[in-house]
């Protein structure tokens, strides 16, 4: 079901696209026709600052990560630690929650005295982005899948529609035509989420329309790991999450970034992979 791509085919297609411009069914911007790309990916055309590459159309899902775990018996860092970070809507703070993992990102189903709000069912839906994964976990999955993490520069190239937009993947207005194009916190964070986008937490992938180049949820829903490091050695994450608001992190704006340690596992942090045909 989750087929790893053929690098030979990808390299050939990239060569043909470069040699023939828009010929051979290739486009210089936007997605390559589905018959010419790996399953679930889109072609990000090159520009003067970035070579072209294939990028996952969606954030890596729970179902995709489960296939990796079942195939390899991989154990995540959160599972080894026995806990992970969960944002608590009652205490309005991040808390260490025992047994919070990629398949139970808020922890087990809570009892009557639990501080975790709205945690049932415990199992993460298969079509939502996988979270509670550290950099080690992400790299292990991507190696198995034949992919890599994008650098911050590559991520920005893709999210900005090859430099077309500076603020949001869909243009200059945060909410064009009064319709929310992504999943983030509406209202004063962390006190009141008005849920105007329809999702009080993580949304299933493809819940909102794709950007012009075919990417879904590149802004909002969950933060995304990049391969780029900050000067202090932490990793840069991009895109914002369902916990970002106009009064808080505004991470859904392309100009924003945050950093996090390599061993971080949080219930609002995921990833997507890329394939560089030139490698």
mmCIF file of C-alpha atoms in Angstrom:
data_model
loop_
_atom_site.group_PDB
_atom_site.id
_atom_site.type_symbol
_atom_site.label_atom_id
_atom_site.label_comp_id
_atom_site.label_asym_id
_atom_site.label_seq_id
_atom_site.Cartn_x
_atom_site.Cartn_y
_atom_site.Cartn_z
ATOM 1 C CA UNK A 1 0.000 0.000 0.000
ATOM 2 C CA UNK A 2 2.799 2.403 0.901
ATOM 3 C CA UNK A 3 5.144 1.889 -2.013
ATOM 4 C CA UNK A 4 8.603 3.323 -1.873
ATOM 5 C CA UNK A 5 9.439 5.281 -5.047
ATOM 6 C CA UNK A 6 11.744 4.182 -7.834
ATOM 7 C CA UNK A 7 14.734 6.521 -7.774
ATOM 8 C CA UNK A 8 15.721 5.378 -11.285
ATOM 9 C CA UNK A 9 12.347 6.470 -12.648
ATOM 10 C CA UNK A 10 12.482 9.731 -10.728
ATOM 11 C CA UNK A 11 15.973 10.555 -11.983
ATOM 12 C CA UNK A 12 14.953 9.830 -15.586
ATOM 13 C CA UNK A 13 11.868 12.019 -15.312
ATOM 14 C CA UNK A 14 13.822 14.851 -13.754
ATOM 15 C CA UNK A 15 16.342 14.672 -16.614
ATOM 16 C CA UNK A 16 13.593 14.731 -19.225
ATOM 17 C CA UNK A 17 11.867 17.666 -17.531
ATOM 18 C CA UNK A 18 15.104 19.620 -17.366
ATOM 19 C CA UNK A 19 15.983 18.847 -20.968
ATOM 20 C CA UNK A 20 12.601 19.518 -22.497
ATOM 21 C CA UNK A 21 11.107 22.249 -20.330
ATOM 22 C CA UNK A 22 7.389 21.633 -20.247
ATOM 23 C CA UNK A 23 7.674 18.695 -22.633
ATOM 24 C CA UNK A 24 7.243 15.027 -21.790
ATOM 25 C CA UNK A 25 4.205 15.927 -19.706
ATOM 26 C CA UNK A 26 6.300 17.891 -17.212
ATOM 27 C CA UNK A 27 5.376 21.243 -15.743
ATOM 28 C CA UNK A 28 7.789 23.890 -14.610
ATOM 29 C CA UNK A 29 5.499 24.819 -11.722
ATOM 30 C CA UNK A 30 2.878 22.882 -9.866
ATOM 31 C CA UNK A 31 2.498 19.110 -9.700
ATOM 32 C CA UNK A 32 3.828 16.782 -12.351
ATOM 33 C CA UNK A 33 1.011 14.563 -13.701
ATOM 34 C CA UNK A 34 0.320 11.769 -11.183
ATOM 35 C CA UNK A 35 1.531 9.052 -13.567
ATOM 36 C CA UNK A 36 5.003 10.582 -13.472
ATOM 37 C CA UNK A 37 5.587 11.067 -9.741
ATOM 38 C CA UNK A 38 5.934 8.747 -6.768
ATOM 39 C CA UNK A 39 2.674 7.987 -5.009
ATOM 40 C CA UNK A 40 1.537 10.860 -2.827
ATOM 41 C CA UNK A 41 4.173 13.371 -3.949
ATOM 42 C CA UNK A 42 4.254 16.522 -6.070
ATOM 43 C CA UNK A 43 7.012 18.044 -8.179
ATOM 44 C CA UNK A 44 8.483 21.288 -6.857
ATOM 45 C CA UNK A 45 10.029 23.011 -9.861
ATOM 46 C CA UNK A 46 13.530 24.512 -9.628
ATOM 47 C CA UNK A 47 14.318 28.194 -9.541
ATOM 48 C CA UNK A 48 17.505 30.203 -9.297
ATOM 49 C CA UNK A 49 18.035 29.299 -5.642
ATOM 50 C CA UNK A 50 16.773 25.728 -5.392
ATOM 51 C CA UNK A 51 16.945 22.623 -7.542
ATOM 52 C CA UNK A 52 13.728 20.793 -8.238
ATOM 53 C CA UNK A 53 12.596 17.999 -5.963
ATOM 54 C CA UNK A 54 9.616 15.838 -5.155
ATOM 55 C CA UNK A 55 7.773 16.567 -1.909
ATOM 56 C CA UNK A 56 5.120 14.654 -0.024
ATOM 57 C CA UNK A 57 1.766 16.221 -0.830
ATOM 58 C CA UNK A 58 0.683 15.761 2.788
ATOM 59 C CA UNK A 59 2.342 15.481 6.138
ATOM 60 C CA UNK A 60 3.343 11.889 6.890
ATOM 61 C CA UNK A 61 0.275 10.157 8.292
ATOM 62 C CA UNK A 62 -0.246 7.803 11.198
ATOM 63 C CA UNK A 63 -1.050 5.033 8.701
ATOM 64 C CA UNK A 64 2.224 5.554 6.833
ATOM 65 C CA UNK A 65 4.262 5.595 10.033
ATOM 66 C CA UNK A 66 2.437 2.497 11.281
ATOM 67 C CA UNK A 67 3.452 0.640 8.105
ATOM 68 C CA UNK A 68 7.079 1.529 8.863
ATOM 69 C CA UNK A 69 6.829 0.386 12.496
ATOM 70 C CA UNK A 70 5.176 -2.888 11.541
ATOM 71 C CA UNK A 71 7.797 -3.567 8.866
ATOM 72 C CA UNK A 72 10.820 -2.774 11.041
ATOM 73 C CA UNK A 73 9.699 -3.140 14.689
ATOM 74 C CA UNK A 74 11.016 0.382 15.229
ATOM 75 C CA UNK A 75 10.665 1.888 18.709
ATOM 76 C CA UNK A 76 10.381 5.675 18.958
ATOM 77 C CA UNK A 77 12.172 7.806 21.514
ATOM 78 C CA UNK A 78 8.877 8.675 23.210
ATOM 79 C CA UNK A 79 8.256 4.968 23.711
ATOM 80 C CA UNK A 80 11.747 4.535 25.156
ATOM 81 C CA UNK A 81 11.344 7.532 27.461
ATOM 82 C CA UNK A 82 7.880 6.398 28.554
ATOM 83 C CA UNK A 83 6.354 9.869 28.164
ATOM 84 C CA UNK A 84 6.082 12.808 25.791
ATOM 85 C CA UNK A 85 4.889 16.418 25.685
ATOM 86 C CA UNK A 86 1.175 17.183 25.345
ATOM 87 C CA UNK A 87 -0.490 20.588 25.370
ATOM 88 C CA UNK A 88 -3.165 20.589 28.066
ATOM 89 C CA UNK A 89 -6.188 22.778 27.357
ATOM 90 C CA UNK A 90 -7.246 22.779 31.024
ATOM 91 C CA UNK A 91 -3.945 23.800 32.609
ATOM 92 C CA UNK A 92 -3.088 25.886 29.498
ATOM 93 C CA UNK A 93 0.413 24.473 29.502
ATOM 94 C CA UNK A 94 2.629 21.729 28.113
ATOM 95 C CA UNK A 95 2.773 18.662 30.351
ATOM 96 C CA UNK A 96 4.754 15.412 30.280
ATOM 97 C CA UNK A 97 2.179 12.671 29.747
ATOM 98 C CA UNK A 98 3.000 9.044 30.442
ATOM 99 C CA UNK A 99 2.626 6.689 27.470
ATOM 100 C CA UNK A 100 2.001 9.506 24.973
ATOM 101 C CA UNK A 101 3.387 8.128 21.698
ATOM 102 C CA UNK A 102 2.928 8.351 17.944
ATOM 103 C CA UNK A 103 -0.153 6.100 18.037
ATOM 104 C CA UNK A 104 -1.546 7.635 21.246
ATOM 105 C CA UNK A 105 -0.346 11.249 20.940
ATOM 106 C CA UNK A 106 -2.390 12.480 23.911
ATOM 107 C CA UNK A 107 -1.667 9.423 26.024
ATOM 108 C CA UNK A 108 -4.034 6.582 26.958
ATOM 109 C CA UNK A 109 -7.765 7.151 27.283
ATOM 110 C CA UNK A 110 -8.032 9.349 30.407
ATOM 111 C CA UNK A 111 -9.759 8.456 33.613
ATOM 112 C CA UNK A 112 -12.102 10.833 35.473
ATOM 113 C CA UNK A 113 -9.174 12.562 37.203
ATOM 114 C CA UNK A 114 -7.051 13.009 34.102
ATOM 115 C CA UNK A 115 -5.893 16.483 33.133
ATOM 116 C CA UNK A 116 -5.893 15.629 29.442
ATOM 117 C CA UNK A 117 -8.988 17.038 27.784
ATOM 118 C CA UNK A 118 -10.828 15.377 24.914
ATOM 119 C CA UNK A 119 -8.288 12.563 24.620
ATOM 120 C CA UNK A 120 -10.637 9.703 23.726
ATOM 121 C CA UNK A 121 -10.270 7.749 21.565
ATOM 122 C CA UNK A 122 -6.629 7.201 22.463
ATOM 123 C CA UNK A 123 -5.578 5.854 19.080
ATOM 124 C CA UNK A 124 -4.653 8.532 16.555
ATOM 125 C CA UNK A 125 -6.815 8.377 13.408
ATOM 126 C CA UNK A 126 -4.955 6.785 10.507
ATOM 127 C CA UNK A 127 -5.444 9.767 8.191
ATOM 128 C CA UNK A 128 -4.044 12.404 10.551
ATOM 129 C CA UNK A 129 -0.417 13.581 10.606
ATOM 130 C CA UNK A 130 1.802 11.466 12.813
ATOM 131 C CA UNK A 131 3.182 13.389 15.796
ATOM 132 C CA UNK A 132 5.248 12.614 18.906
ATOM 133 C CA UNK A 133 8.224 11.768 16.684
ATOM 134 C CA UNK A 134 11.761 12.987 17.335
ATOM 135 C CA UNK A 135 14.412 13.797 14.764
ATOM 136 C CA UNK A 136 15.845 10.287 15.178
ATOM 137 C CA UNK A 137 12.406 8.781 14.558
ATOM 138 C CA UNK A 138 11.818 10.970 11.520
ATOM 139 C CA UNK A 139 15.186 10.163 9.972
ATOM 140 C CA UNK A 140 14.644 6.432 10.494
ATOM 141 C CA UNK A 141 11.274 6.553 8.756
ATOM 142 C CA UNK A 142 12.564 8.621 5.854
ATOM 143 C CA UNK A 143 15.565 6.342 5.305
ATOM 144 C CA UNK A 144 13.187 3.375 5.138
ATOM 145 C CA UNK A 145 10.918 5.253 2.727
ATOM 146 C CA UNK A 146 13.778 6.389 0.468
ATOM 147 C CA UNK A 147 13.264 10.057 1.297
ATOM 148 C CA UNK A 148 14.922 12.921 3.180
ATOM 149 C CA UNK A 149 13.883 15.928 5.207
ATOM 150 C CA UNK A 150 13.780 19.251 3.374
ATOM 151 C CA UNK A 151 16.076 22.014 4.486
ATOM 152 C CA UNK A 152 14.417 25.213 5.642
ATOM 153 C CA UNK A 153 15.330 26.759 2.291
ATOM 154 C CA UNK A 154 13.710 23.900 0.371
ATOM 155 C CA UNK A 155 10.657 23.985 2.609
ATOM 156 C CA UNK A 156 10.263 27.735 2.000
ATOM 157 C CA UNK A 157 10.722 27.288 -1.744
ATOM 158 C CA UNK A 158 7.890 24.762 -1.787
ATOM 159 C CA UNK A 159 5.570 26.537 0.642
ATOM 160 C CA UNK A 160 5.932 29.949 -1.033
ATOM 161 C CA UNK A 161 5.003 28.455 -4.416
ATOM 162 C CA UNK A 162 8.548 28.951 -5.719
ATOM 163 C CA UNK A 163 8.800 32.421 -4.210
ATOM 164 C CA UNK A 164 5.466 33.681 -5.518
ATOM 165 C CA UNK A 165 4.064 34.452 -2.056
ATOM 166 C CA UNK A 166 5.720 35.907 1.018
ATOM 167 C CA UNK A 167 3.162 35.465 3.775
ATOM 168 C CA UNK A 168 0.975 32.433 3.104
ATOM 169 C CA UNK A 169 1.067 29.522 0.644
ATOM 170 C CA UNK A 170 -2.217 30.700 -0.870
ATOM 171 C CA UNK A 171 -1.495 34.430 -1.231
ATOM 172 C CA UNK A 172 -1.392 37.603 0.837
ATOM 173 C CA UNK A 173 -4.692 37.351 2.747
ATOM 174 C CA UNK A 174 -4.773 35.151 5.828
ATOM 175 C CA UNK A 175 -8.435 34.218 5.307
ATOM 176 C CA UNK A 176 -9.277 34.784 1.622
ATOM 177 C CA UNK A 177 -12.975 35.245 0.883
ATOM 178 C CA UNK A 178 -13.760 34.536 4.537
ATOM 179 C CA UNK A 179 -12.830 30.843 4.206
ATOM 180 C CA UNK A 180 -10.092 29.387 6.372
ATOM 181 C CA UNK A 181 -7.493 27.690 4.140
ATOM 182 C CA UNK A 182 -5.762 25.914 7.011
ATOM 183 C CA UNK A 183 -5.998 24.693 10.584
ATOM 184 C CA UNK A 184 -4.881 27.032 13.350
ATOM 185 C CA UNK A 185 -6.198 28.577 16.570
ATOM 186 C CA UNK A 186 -8.870 31.251 16.182
ATOM 187 C CA UNK A 187 -9.262 33.483 19.219
ATOM 188 C CA UNK A 188 -6.975 34.509 22.089
ATOM 189 C CA UNK A 189 -4.492 31.697 22.734
ATOM 190 C CA UNK A 190 -4.587 29.693 24.967
ATOM 191 C CA UNK A 191 -7.860 30.796 26.533
ATOM 192 C CA UNK A 192 -10.473 30.428 23.819
ATOM 193 C CA UNK A 193 -10.368 28.540 20.536
ATOM 194 C CA UNK A 194 -13.371 29.597 18.474
ATOM 195 C CA UNK A 195 -12.772 26.664 16.067
ATOM 196 C CA UNK A 196 -13.855 28.707 13.046
ATOM 197 C CA UNK A 197 -11.894 26.360 10.779
ATOM 198 C CA UNK A 198 -13.902 23.383 12.047
ATOM 199 C CA UNK A 199 -11.123 21.562 13.915
ATOM 200 C CA UNK A 200 -10.335 21.952 17.640
ATOM 201 C CA UNK A 201 -7.172 19.881 17.222
ATOM 202 C CA UNK A 202 -5.304 18.085 14.453
ATOM 203 C CA UNK A 203 -7.253 17.792 11.215
ATOM 204 C CA UNK A 204 -7.086 14.816 8.857
ATOM 205 C CA UNK A 205 -4.787 15.434 5.913
ATOM 206 C CA UNK A 206 -6.449 17.022 2.879
ATOM 207 C CA UNK A 207 -9.161 18.643 5.009
ATOM 208 C CA UNK A 208 -8.408 21.941 3.256
ATOM 209 C CA UNK A 209 -7.793 22.718 -0.425
ATOM 210 C CA UNK A 210 -4.224 22.271 -1.688
ATOM 211 C CA UNK A 211 -1.889 25.108 -2.569
ATOM 212 C CA UNK A 212 -1.258 25.893 -6.228
ATOM 213 C CA UNK A 213 1.575 23.362 -6.420
ATOM 214 C CA UNK A 214 -0.500 20.574 -4.881
ATOM 215 C CA UNK A 215 0.767 20.681 -1.281
ATOM 216 C CA UNK A 216 -1.767 20.175 1.494
ATOM 217 C CA UNK A 217 -1.522 21.717 4.975
ATOM 218 C CA UNK A 218 1.919 23.197 4.393
ATOM 219 C CA UNK A 219 0.701 25.993 6.665
ATOM 220 C CA UNK A 220 -1.067 25.071 9.909
ATOM 221 C CA UNK A 221 -2.223 21.711 11.313
ATOM 222 C CA UNK A 222 1.168 20.553 12.670
ATOM 223 C CA UNK A 223 4.650 22.027 12.686
ATOM 224 C CA UNK A 224 7.089 20.280 10.353
ATOM 225 C CA UNK A 225 10.667 19.257 11.062
ATOM 226 C CA UNK A 226 13.345 20.533 8.676
ATOM 227 C CA UNK A 227 16.932 19.353 8.314
ATOM 228 C CA UNK A 228 18.265 22.831 9.105
ATOM 229 C CA UNK A 229 19.816 23.700 12.449
ATOM 230 C CA UNK A 230 19.800 26.940 14.415
ATOM 231 C CA UNK A 231 23.104 28.269 15.838
ATOM 232 C CA UNK A 232 22.398 26.587 19.190
ATOM 233 C CA UNK A 233 22.129 23.159 17.569
ATOM 234 C CA UNK A 234 18.361 22.845 17.761
ATOM 235 C CA UNK A 235 16.363 22.108 14.615
ATOM 236 C CA UNK A 236 14.232 24.617 12.731
ATOM 237 C CA UNK A 237 10.562 23.734 12.378
ATOM 238 C CA UNK A 238 8.182 25.443 9.971
ATOM 239 C CA UNK A 239 4.512 25.860 9.135
ATOM 240 C CA UNK A 240 2.808 26.371 12.480
ATOM 241 C CA UNK A 241 0.115 24.200 13.999
ATOM 242 C CA UNK A 242 -3.426 24.061 15.320
ATOM 243 C CA UNK A 243 -2.068 25.831 18.423
ATOM 244 C CA UNK A 244 -0.809 28.916 16.552
ATOM 245 C CA UNK A 245 -2.904 32.081 16.611
ATOM 246 C CA UNK A 246 -2.583 35.696 15.561
ATOM 247 C CA UNK A 247 -1.904 36.561 19.218
ATOM 248 C CA UNK A 248 0.729 33.880 19.766
ATOM 249 C CA UNK A 249 3.240 32.179 17.457
ATOM 250 C CA UNK A 250 1.700 33.041 14.052
ATOM 251 C CA UNK A 251 3.621 30.048 12.734
ATOM 252 C CA UNK A 252 1.253 29.693 9.785
ATOM 253 C CA UNK A 253 2.963 32.780 8.314
ATOM 254 C CA UNK A 254 5.800 31.651 6.061
ATOM 255 C CA UNK A 255 8.190 34.168 7.615
ATOM 256 C CA UNK A 256 7.918 32.561 11.048
ATOM 257 C CA UNK A 257 9.991 29.726 12.441
ATOM 258 C CA UNK A 258 10.601 28.003 15.727
ATOM 259 C CA UNK A 259 13.310 25.654 16.925
ATOM 260 C CA UNK A 260 13.194 22.487 18.988
ATOM 261 C CA UNK A 261 15.725 19.955 20.332
ATOM 262 C CA UNK A 262 16.351 16.805 18.315
ATOM 263 C CA UNK A 263 14.758 14.552 20.939
ATOM 264 C CA UNK A 264 11.505 16.528 21.125
ATOM 265 C CA UNK A 265 8.251 14.664 20.750
ATOM 266 C CA UNK A 266 5.155 16.868 20.834
ATOM 267 C CA UNK A 267 1.532 16.444 19.821
ATOM 268 C CA UNK A 268 1.693 19.329 17.332
ATOM 269 C CA UNK A 269 4.914 18.429 15.488
ATOM 270 C CA UNK A 270 5.140 16.201 12.410
ATOM 271 C CA UNK A 271 7.020 16.086 9.104
ATOM 272 C CA UNK A 272 6.948 15.422 5.369
ATOM 273 C CA UNK A 273 9.680 14.055 3.133
ATOM 274 C CA UNK A 274 11.297 14.983 -0.155
ATOM 275 C CA UNK A 275 13.271 13.208 -2.873
ATOM 276 C CA UNK A 276 16.073 15.047 -4.641
ATOM 277 C CA UNK A 277 16.373 13.524 -8.127
ATOM 278 C CA UNK A 278 19.902 14.852 -8.568
ATOM 279 C CA UNK A 279 21.269 12.709 -5.725
#
